[in-house]
Short mmCIF file of C-alpha atoms and ligand atoms in Angstrom, two decimals:
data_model
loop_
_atom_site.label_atom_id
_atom_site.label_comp_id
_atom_site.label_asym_id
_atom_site.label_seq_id
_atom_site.Cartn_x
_atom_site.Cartn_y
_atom_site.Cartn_z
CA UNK A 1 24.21 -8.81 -11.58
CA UNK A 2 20.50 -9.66 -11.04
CA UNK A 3 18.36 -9.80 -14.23
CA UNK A 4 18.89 -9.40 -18.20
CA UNK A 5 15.90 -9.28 -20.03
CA UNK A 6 15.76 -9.57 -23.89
CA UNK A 7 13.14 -9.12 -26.33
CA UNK A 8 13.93 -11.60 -28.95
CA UNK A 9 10.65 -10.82 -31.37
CA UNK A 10 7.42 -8.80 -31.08
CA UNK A 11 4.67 -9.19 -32.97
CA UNK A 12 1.87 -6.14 -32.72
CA UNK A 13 2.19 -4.54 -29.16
CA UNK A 14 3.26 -8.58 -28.01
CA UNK A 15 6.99 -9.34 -27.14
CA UNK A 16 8.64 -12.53 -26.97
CA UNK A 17 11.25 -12.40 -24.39
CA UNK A 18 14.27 -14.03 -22.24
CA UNK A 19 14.45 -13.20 -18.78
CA UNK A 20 17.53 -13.94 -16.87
CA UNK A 21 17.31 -14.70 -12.97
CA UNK A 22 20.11 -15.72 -11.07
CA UNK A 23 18.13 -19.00 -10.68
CA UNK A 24 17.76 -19.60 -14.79
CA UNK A 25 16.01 -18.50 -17.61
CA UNK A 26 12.27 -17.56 -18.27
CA UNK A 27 10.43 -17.56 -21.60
CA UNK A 28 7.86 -14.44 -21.57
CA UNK A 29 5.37 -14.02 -21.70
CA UNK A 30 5.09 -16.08 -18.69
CA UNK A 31 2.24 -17.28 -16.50
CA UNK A 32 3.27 -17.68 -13.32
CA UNK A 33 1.64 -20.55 -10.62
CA UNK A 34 0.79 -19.21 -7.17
CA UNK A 35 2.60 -20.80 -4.82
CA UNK A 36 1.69 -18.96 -1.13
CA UNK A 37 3.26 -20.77 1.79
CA UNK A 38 6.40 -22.34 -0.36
CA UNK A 39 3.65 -25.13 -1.81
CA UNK A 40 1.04 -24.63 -5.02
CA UNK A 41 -1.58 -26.26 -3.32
CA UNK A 42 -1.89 -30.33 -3.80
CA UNK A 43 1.40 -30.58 -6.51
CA UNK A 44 4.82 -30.93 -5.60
CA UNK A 45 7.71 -29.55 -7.34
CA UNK A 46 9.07 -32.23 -9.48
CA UNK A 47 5.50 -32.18 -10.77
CA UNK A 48 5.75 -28.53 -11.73
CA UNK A 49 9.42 -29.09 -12.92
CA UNK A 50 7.95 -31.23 -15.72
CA UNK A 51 5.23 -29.08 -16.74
CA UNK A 52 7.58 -26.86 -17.75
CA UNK A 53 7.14 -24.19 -14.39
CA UNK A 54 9.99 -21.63 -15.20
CA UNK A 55 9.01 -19.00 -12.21
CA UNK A 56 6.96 -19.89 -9.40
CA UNK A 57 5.20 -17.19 -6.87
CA UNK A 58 5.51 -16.98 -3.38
CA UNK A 59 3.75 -14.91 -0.97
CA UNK A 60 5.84 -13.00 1.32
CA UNK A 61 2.53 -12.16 3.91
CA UNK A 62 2.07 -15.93 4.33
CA UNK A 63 5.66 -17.03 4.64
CA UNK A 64 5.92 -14.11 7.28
CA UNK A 65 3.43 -15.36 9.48
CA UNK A 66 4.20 -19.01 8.71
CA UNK A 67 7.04 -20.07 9.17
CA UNK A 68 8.78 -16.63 9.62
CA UNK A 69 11.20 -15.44 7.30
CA UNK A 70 14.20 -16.33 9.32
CA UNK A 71 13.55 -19.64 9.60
CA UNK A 72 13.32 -19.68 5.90
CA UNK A 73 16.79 -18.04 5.64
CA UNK A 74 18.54 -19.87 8.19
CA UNK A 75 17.60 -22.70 6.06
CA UNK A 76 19.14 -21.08 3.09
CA UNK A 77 16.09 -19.66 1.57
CA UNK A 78 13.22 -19.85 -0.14
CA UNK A 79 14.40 -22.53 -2.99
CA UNK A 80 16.67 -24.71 -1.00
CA UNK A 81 13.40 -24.70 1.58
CA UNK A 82 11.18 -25.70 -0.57
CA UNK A 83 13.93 -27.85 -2.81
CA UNK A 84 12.65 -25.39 -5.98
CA UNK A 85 15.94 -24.94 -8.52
CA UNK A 86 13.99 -22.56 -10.88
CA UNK A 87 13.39 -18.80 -10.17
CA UNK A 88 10.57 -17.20 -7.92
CA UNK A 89 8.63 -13.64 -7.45
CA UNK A 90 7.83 -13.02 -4.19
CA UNK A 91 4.95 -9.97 -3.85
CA UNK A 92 5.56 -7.91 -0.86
CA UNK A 93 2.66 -8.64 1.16
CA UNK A 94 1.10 -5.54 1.03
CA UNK A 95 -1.98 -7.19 -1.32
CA UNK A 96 -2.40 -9.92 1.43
CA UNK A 97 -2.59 -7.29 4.06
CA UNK A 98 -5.16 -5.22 2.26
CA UNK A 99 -6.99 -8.25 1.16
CA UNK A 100 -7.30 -10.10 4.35
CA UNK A 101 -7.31 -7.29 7.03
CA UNK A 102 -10.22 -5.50 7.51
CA UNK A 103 -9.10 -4.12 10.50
CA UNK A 104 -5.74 -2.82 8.93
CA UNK A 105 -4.46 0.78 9.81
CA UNK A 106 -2.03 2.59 7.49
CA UNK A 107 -0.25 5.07 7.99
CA UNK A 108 3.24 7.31 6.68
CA UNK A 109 5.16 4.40 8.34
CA UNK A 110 3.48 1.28 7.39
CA UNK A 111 0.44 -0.52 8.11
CA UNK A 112 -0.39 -1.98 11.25
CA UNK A 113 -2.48 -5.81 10.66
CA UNK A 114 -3.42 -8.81 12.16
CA UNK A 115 -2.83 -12.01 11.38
CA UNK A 116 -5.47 -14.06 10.18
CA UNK A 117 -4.26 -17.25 11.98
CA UNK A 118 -4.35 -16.52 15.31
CA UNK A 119 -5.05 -12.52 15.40
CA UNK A 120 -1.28 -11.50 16.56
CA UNK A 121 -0.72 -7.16 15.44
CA UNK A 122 2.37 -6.83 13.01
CA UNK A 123 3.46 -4.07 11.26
CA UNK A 124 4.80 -4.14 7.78
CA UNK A 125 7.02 -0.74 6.51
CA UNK A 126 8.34 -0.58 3.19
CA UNK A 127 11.68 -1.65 4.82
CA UNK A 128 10.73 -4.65 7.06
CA UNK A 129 8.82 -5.68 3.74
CA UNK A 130 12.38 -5.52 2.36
CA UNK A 131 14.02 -7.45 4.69
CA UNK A 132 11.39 -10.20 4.81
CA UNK A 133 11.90 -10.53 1.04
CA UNK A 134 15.41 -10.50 0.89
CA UNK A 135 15.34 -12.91 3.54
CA UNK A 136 12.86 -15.40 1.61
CA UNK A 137 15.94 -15.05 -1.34
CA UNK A 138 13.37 -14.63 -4.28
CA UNK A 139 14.97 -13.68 -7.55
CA UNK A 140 12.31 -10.72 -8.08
CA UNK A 141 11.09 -8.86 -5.19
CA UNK A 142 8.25 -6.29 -5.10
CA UNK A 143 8.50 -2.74 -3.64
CA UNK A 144 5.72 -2.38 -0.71
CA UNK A 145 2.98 -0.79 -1.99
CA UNK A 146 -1.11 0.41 -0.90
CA UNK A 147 -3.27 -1.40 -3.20
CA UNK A 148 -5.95 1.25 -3.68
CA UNK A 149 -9.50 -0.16 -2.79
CA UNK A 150 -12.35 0.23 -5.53
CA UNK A 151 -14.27 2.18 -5.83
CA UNK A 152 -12.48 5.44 -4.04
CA UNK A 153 -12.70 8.87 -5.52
CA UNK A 154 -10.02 10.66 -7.07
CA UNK A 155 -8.25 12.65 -4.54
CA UNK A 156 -8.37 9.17 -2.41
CA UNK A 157 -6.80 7.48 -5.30
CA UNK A 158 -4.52 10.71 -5.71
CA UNK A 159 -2.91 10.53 -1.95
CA UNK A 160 -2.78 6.51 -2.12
CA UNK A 161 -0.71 6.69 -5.37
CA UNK A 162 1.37 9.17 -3.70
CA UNK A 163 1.87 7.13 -0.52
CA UNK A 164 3.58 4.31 -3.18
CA UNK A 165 5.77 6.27 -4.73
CA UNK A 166 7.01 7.43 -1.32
CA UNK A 167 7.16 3.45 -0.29
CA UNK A 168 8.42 2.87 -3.42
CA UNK A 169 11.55 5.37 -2.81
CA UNK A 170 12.18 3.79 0.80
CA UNK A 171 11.84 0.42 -0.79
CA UNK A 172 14.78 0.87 -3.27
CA UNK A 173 17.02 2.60 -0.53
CA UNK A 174 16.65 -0.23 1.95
CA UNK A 175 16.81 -2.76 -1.04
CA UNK A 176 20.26 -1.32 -2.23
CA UNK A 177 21.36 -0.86 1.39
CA UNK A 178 21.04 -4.96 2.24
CA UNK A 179 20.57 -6.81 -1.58
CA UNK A 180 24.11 -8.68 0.00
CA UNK A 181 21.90 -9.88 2.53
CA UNK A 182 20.08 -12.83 0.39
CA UNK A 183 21.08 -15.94 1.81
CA UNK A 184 22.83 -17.08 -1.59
CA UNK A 185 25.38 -14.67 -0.82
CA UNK A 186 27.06 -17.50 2.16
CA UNK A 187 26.97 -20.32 -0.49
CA UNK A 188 27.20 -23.42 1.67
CA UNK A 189 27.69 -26.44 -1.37
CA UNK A 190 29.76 -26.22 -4.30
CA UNK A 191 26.16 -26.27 -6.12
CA UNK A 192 25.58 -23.14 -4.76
CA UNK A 193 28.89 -21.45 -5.67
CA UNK A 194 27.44 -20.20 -9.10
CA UNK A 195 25.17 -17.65 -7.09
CA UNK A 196 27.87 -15.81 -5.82
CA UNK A 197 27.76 -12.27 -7.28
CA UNK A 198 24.26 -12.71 -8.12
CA UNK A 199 21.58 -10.33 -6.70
CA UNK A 200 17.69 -10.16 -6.76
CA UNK A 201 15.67 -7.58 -8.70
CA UNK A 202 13.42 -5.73 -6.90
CA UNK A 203 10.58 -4.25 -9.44
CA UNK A 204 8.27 -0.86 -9.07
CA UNK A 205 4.65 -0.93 -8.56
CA UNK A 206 2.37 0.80 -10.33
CA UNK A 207 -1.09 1.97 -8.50
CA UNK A 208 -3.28 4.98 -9.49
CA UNK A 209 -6.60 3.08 -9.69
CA UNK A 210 -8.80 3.47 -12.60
CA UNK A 211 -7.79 6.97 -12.98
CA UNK A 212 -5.84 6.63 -16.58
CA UNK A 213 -3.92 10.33 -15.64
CA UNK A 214 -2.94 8.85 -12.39
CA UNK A 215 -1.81 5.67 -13.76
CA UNK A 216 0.35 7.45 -16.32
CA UNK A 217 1.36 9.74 -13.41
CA UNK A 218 2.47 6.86 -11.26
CA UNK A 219 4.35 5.28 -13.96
CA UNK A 220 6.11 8.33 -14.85
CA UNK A 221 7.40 9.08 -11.39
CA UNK A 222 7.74 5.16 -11.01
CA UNK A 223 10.61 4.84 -13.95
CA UNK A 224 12.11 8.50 -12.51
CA UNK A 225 12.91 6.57 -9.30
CA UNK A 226 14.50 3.50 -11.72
CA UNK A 227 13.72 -0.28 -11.40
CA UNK A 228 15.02 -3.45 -13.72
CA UNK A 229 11.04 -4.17 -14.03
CA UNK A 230 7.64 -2.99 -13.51
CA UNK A 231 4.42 -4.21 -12.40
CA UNK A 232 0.67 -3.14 -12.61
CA UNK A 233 -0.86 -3.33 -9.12
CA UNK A 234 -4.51 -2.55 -8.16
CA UNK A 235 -6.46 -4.34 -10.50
CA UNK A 236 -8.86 -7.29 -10.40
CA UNK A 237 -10.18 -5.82 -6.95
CA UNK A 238 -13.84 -5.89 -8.25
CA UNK A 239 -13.89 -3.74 -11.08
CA UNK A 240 -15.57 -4.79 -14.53
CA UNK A 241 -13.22 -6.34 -16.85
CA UNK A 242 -13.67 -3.65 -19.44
CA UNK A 243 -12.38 -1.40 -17.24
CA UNK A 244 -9.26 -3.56 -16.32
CA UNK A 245 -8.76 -3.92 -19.82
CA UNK A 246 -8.74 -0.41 -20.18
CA UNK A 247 -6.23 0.59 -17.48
CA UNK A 248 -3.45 -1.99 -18.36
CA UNK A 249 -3.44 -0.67 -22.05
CA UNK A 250 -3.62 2.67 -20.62
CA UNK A 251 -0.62 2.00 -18.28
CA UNK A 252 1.66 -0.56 -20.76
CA UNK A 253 2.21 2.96 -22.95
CA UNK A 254 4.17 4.44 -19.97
CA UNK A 255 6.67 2.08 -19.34
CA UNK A 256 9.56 1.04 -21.00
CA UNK A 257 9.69 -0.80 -23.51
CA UNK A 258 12.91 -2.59 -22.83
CA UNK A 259 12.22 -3.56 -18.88
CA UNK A 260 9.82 -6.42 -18.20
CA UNK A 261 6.25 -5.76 -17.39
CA UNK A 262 3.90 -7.93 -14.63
CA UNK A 263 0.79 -7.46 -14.53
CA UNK A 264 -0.21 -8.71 -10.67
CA UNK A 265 -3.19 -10.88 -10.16
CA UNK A 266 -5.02 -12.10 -13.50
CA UNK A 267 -6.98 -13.65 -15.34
CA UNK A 268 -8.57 -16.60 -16.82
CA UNK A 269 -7.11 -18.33 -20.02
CA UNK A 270 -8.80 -16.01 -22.45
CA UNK A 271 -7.37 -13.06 -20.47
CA UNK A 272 -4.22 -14.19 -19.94
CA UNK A 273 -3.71 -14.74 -23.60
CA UNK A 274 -5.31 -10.82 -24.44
CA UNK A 275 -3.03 -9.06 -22.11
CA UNK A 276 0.26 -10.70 -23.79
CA UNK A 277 -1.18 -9.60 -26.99
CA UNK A 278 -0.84 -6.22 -25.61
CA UNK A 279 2.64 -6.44 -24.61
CA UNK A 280 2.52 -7.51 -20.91
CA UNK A 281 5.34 -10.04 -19.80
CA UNK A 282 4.63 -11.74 -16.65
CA UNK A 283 1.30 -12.43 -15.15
CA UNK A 284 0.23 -14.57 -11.88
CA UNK A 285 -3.18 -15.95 -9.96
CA UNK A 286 -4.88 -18.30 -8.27
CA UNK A 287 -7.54 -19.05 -10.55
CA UNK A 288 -6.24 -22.00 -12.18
CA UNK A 289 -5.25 -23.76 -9.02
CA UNK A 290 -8.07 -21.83 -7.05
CA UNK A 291 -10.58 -23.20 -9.35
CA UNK A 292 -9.23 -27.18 -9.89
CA UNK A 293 -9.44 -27.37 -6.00
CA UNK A 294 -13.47 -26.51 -6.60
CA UNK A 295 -13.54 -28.94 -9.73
CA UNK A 296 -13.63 -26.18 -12.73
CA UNK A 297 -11.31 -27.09 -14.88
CA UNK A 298 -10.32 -24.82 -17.97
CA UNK A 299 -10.29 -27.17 -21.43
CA UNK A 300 -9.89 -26.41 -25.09
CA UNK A 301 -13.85 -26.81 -25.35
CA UNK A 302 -14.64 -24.78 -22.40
CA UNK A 303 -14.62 -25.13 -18.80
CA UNK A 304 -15.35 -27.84 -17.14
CA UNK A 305 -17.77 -28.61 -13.91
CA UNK A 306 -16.59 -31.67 -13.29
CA UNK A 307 -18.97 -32.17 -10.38
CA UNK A 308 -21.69 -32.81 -12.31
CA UNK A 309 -23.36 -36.02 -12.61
CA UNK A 310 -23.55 -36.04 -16.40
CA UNK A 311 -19.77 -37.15 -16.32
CA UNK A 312 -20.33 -39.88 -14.14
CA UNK A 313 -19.76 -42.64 -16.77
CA UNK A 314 -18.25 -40.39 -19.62
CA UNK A 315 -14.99 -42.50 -20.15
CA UNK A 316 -13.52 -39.48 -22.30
CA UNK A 317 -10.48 -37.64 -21.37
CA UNK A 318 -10.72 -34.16 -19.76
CA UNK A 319 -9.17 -33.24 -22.58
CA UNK A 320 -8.53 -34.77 -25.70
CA UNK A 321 -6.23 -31.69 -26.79
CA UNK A 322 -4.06 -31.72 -23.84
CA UNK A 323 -0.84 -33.44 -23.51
CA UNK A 324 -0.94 -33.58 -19.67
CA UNK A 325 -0.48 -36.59 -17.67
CA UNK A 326 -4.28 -36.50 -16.31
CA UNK A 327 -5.92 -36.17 -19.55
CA UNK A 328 -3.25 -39.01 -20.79
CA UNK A 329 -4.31 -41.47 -18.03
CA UNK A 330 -7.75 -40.93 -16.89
CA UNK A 331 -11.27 -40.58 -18.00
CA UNK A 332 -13.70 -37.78 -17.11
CA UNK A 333 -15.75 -40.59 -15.00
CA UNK A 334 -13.16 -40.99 -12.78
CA UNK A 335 -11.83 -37.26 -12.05
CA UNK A 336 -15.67 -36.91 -11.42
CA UNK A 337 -15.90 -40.14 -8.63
CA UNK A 338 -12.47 -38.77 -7.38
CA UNK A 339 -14.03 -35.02 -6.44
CA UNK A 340 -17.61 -36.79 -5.31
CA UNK A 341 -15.59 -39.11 -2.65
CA UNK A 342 -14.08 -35.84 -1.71
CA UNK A 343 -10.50 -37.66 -2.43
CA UNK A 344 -7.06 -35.60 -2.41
CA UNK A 345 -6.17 -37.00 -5.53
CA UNK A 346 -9.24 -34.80 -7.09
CA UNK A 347 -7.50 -31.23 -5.92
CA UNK A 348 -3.69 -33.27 -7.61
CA UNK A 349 -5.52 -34.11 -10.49
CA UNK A 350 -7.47 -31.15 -11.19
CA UNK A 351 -4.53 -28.77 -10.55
CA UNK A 352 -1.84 -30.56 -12.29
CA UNK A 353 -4.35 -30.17 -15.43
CA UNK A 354 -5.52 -26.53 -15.09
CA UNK A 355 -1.46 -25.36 -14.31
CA UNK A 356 -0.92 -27.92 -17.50
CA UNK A 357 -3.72 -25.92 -19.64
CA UNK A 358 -2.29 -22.33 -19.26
CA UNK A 359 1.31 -23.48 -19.14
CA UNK A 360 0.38 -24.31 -22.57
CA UNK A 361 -1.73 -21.72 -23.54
CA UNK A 362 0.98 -19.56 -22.94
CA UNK A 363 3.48 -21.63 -24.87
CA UNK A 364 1.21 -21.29 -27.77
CA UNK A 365 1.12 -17.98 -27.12
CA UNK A 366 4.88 -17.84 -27.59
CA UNK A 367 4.74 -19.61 -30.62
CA UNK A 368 2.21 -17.51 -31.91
CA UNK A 369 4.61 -14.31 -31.69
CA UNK A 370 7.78 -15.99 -32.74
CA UNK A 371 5.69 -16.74 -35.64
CA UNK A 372 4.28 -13.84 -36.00
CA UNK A 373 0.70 -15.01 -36.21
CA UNK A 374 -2.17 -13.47 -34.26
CA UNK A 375 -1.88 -14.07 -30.47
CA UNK A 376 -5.03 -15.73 -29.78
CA UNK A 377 -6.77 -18.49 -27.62
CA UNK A 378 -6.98 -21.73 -30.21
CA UNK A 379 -5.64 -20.03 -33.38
CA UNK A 380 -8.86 -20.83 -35.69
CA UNK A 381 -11.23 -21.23 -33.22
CA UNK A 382 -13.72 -19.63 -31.95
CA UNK A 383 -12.56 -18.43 -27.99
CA UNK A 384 -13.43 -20.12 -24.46
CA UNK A 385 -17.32 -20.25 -24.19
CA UNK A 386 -19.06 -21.57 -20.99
CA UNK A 387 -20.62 -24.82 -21.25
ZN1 ZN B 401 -4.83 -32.13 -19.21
#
């Protein structure tokens, strides 16, 4: 077996859910930290253990390049590598190869890249993306996909979308042709013993732009070919938020109901919080950890520039709201000395709050639908404003 996933309540178009890995359970809907090269940036594991971190991310385009997916297996995979008991996603690093590669040429095949370290050509097909990924050991894997670049016109988004669903098919066929390949499957301690018979899930992708036929289109043919879960790919490349909005309700009515949904790449806390109210499951960035490194922090009054001078003797918590050990310990004053001085401890600090803040927010957001109460940012309040 791989995954179970159960809805336990819904509430609206929101579910409440239990998903299964082979390395434990997940509450949905779930925010997911980013963690690229086996580390979230400045916080180490136990840390993320005790804010509650059910499902971390890793990025398969990063752990390629750095240190090479063998390496990673030979040392039994991902989580004894990076000493991470709880389950992990790994994407299938075709985002990181559109993202970072300018210079990338797809094709039929694959796509042909560089690496941004040292400017090395690698190819990645929908099979060697396979391999890498069942060589990292996730618990979820991601079929390789083209994430469409906006804006494109129609017949552009039309022949992309067509291109996944092709990778999407050779994806699955390697994926069912090696899934005894994940390096839990030659248990080497008795701990590991319980992972025998366990597999990873490997989940669809769905592309089709902004074009709502295509997306529907694309998830259509998507379930046809037959995955334990489903994501929405292609959004939050530049397009207004209106407009993202728009394409993940669009999309959500085409899949089933009963698989989990993952929406790839979003948002900030008041977005994260609107797309579980519309019934999407799993949802991953950077921003949180992305923005604590450049001192924003997210708060229950609004975000946070902790740079600024007028905090330079405010002896306040961050947060006086938030249950984290940052906002328990220390005042506003210091996290603001801490990022002048240019100190490590600032990026620790900041992150270990702004992974606390929507590791809560989606609790709450749990609670909300178990409840059966509107799914909302601050029930009673008004929402996030800027400062
Ligand atoms: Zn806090």
């Amino acid at each position: 077996m791989s995954i179970s996933f159960e809805i336990e309540a819904t509430n609206g178009c929101a579910r409440l859910g239990r998903l299964k890995t082979p390395h434990g359970l997940v509450e949905t809907p779930v925010f997911m930290p980013v963690g690229t090269v086996a580390s979230v940036k400045g916080v180490s594991q136990d840390i993320l253990e005790e804010l509650g971190v059910q499902i971390l991310l890793g990025n398969t385009y990063h752990l390629y390049l750095r240190p090479g997916v063998e390496r990673v297996r030979q040392l039994g995979g991902l989580h004894r590598f990076m000493a991470w008991p709880r389950a992990i996603l790994t994407d299938s690093g075709g985002f990181q190869v559109f993202s970072l590669n300018e210079l990338r040429q797809v094709s039929e095949e694959g796509v042909k890249f560089r690496s941004h370290l040292d400017g090395s050509s690698h190819f990645f097909t929908p099979e060697s993306a396979m391999e890498a990924q069942i060589g990292l050991g996730a618990d979820i894997i991601m079929a390789f996909d083209e994430c469409t670049e906006h804006p494109a016109d129609r017949e552009r988004v039309r022949q992309s979308m067509e291109l996944t669903l092709r990778w999407a098919e050779r994806s699955k066929k390697y994926f069912e042709g090696h899934k005894n390949e994940v390096p839990w499957s030659r248990p080497s301690s008795v701990v590991d013993r319980r992972l025998e018979d366990q597999l990873q899930a490997l989940f669809g992708i769905v592309q089709g732009g902004m074009d709502l036929a295509l997306r529907k289109e694309s998830a259509e043919r998507l379930i046809e070919i037959e995955f334990p879960g489903y994501a929405i790919g292609g959004l939050s490349v530049g397009e207004p938020r209106a407009l993202t909005r728009a394409v993940v309700e669009a999309t959500l009515e085409h899949l089933p109901s009963d698989k989990p949904r993952y929406l790839m790449g979003v948002g900030t806390p008041e977005e994260i919080v609107e797309y579980a109210g519309m019934g999407v499951d799993m949802m991953d960035c950077v921003l949180p950890t992305r923005a604590a490194r450049h001192g924003l922090l997210f708060t229950s009054g609004g975000r946070v520039s902790i740079k600024q001078a007028r905090y330079a003797g405010d002896e306040a918590p961050l947060d006086a709201n938030c249950g984290c050990r940052v906002c328990q310990s220390y005042s506003r004053a210091y996290l603001r000395h801490l990022y002048a001085a240019n100190e490590v401890l600032a990026q620790v600090l900041n992150t270990v709050h702004n992974l606390s803040f929507y590791l809560d927010t989606m609790r709450a957001v749990r609670h909300s639908i178990a409840l059966g109460n509107k799914v909302q940012l601050f029930p009673g309040e008004q929402s996030l404003a800027e400062p």
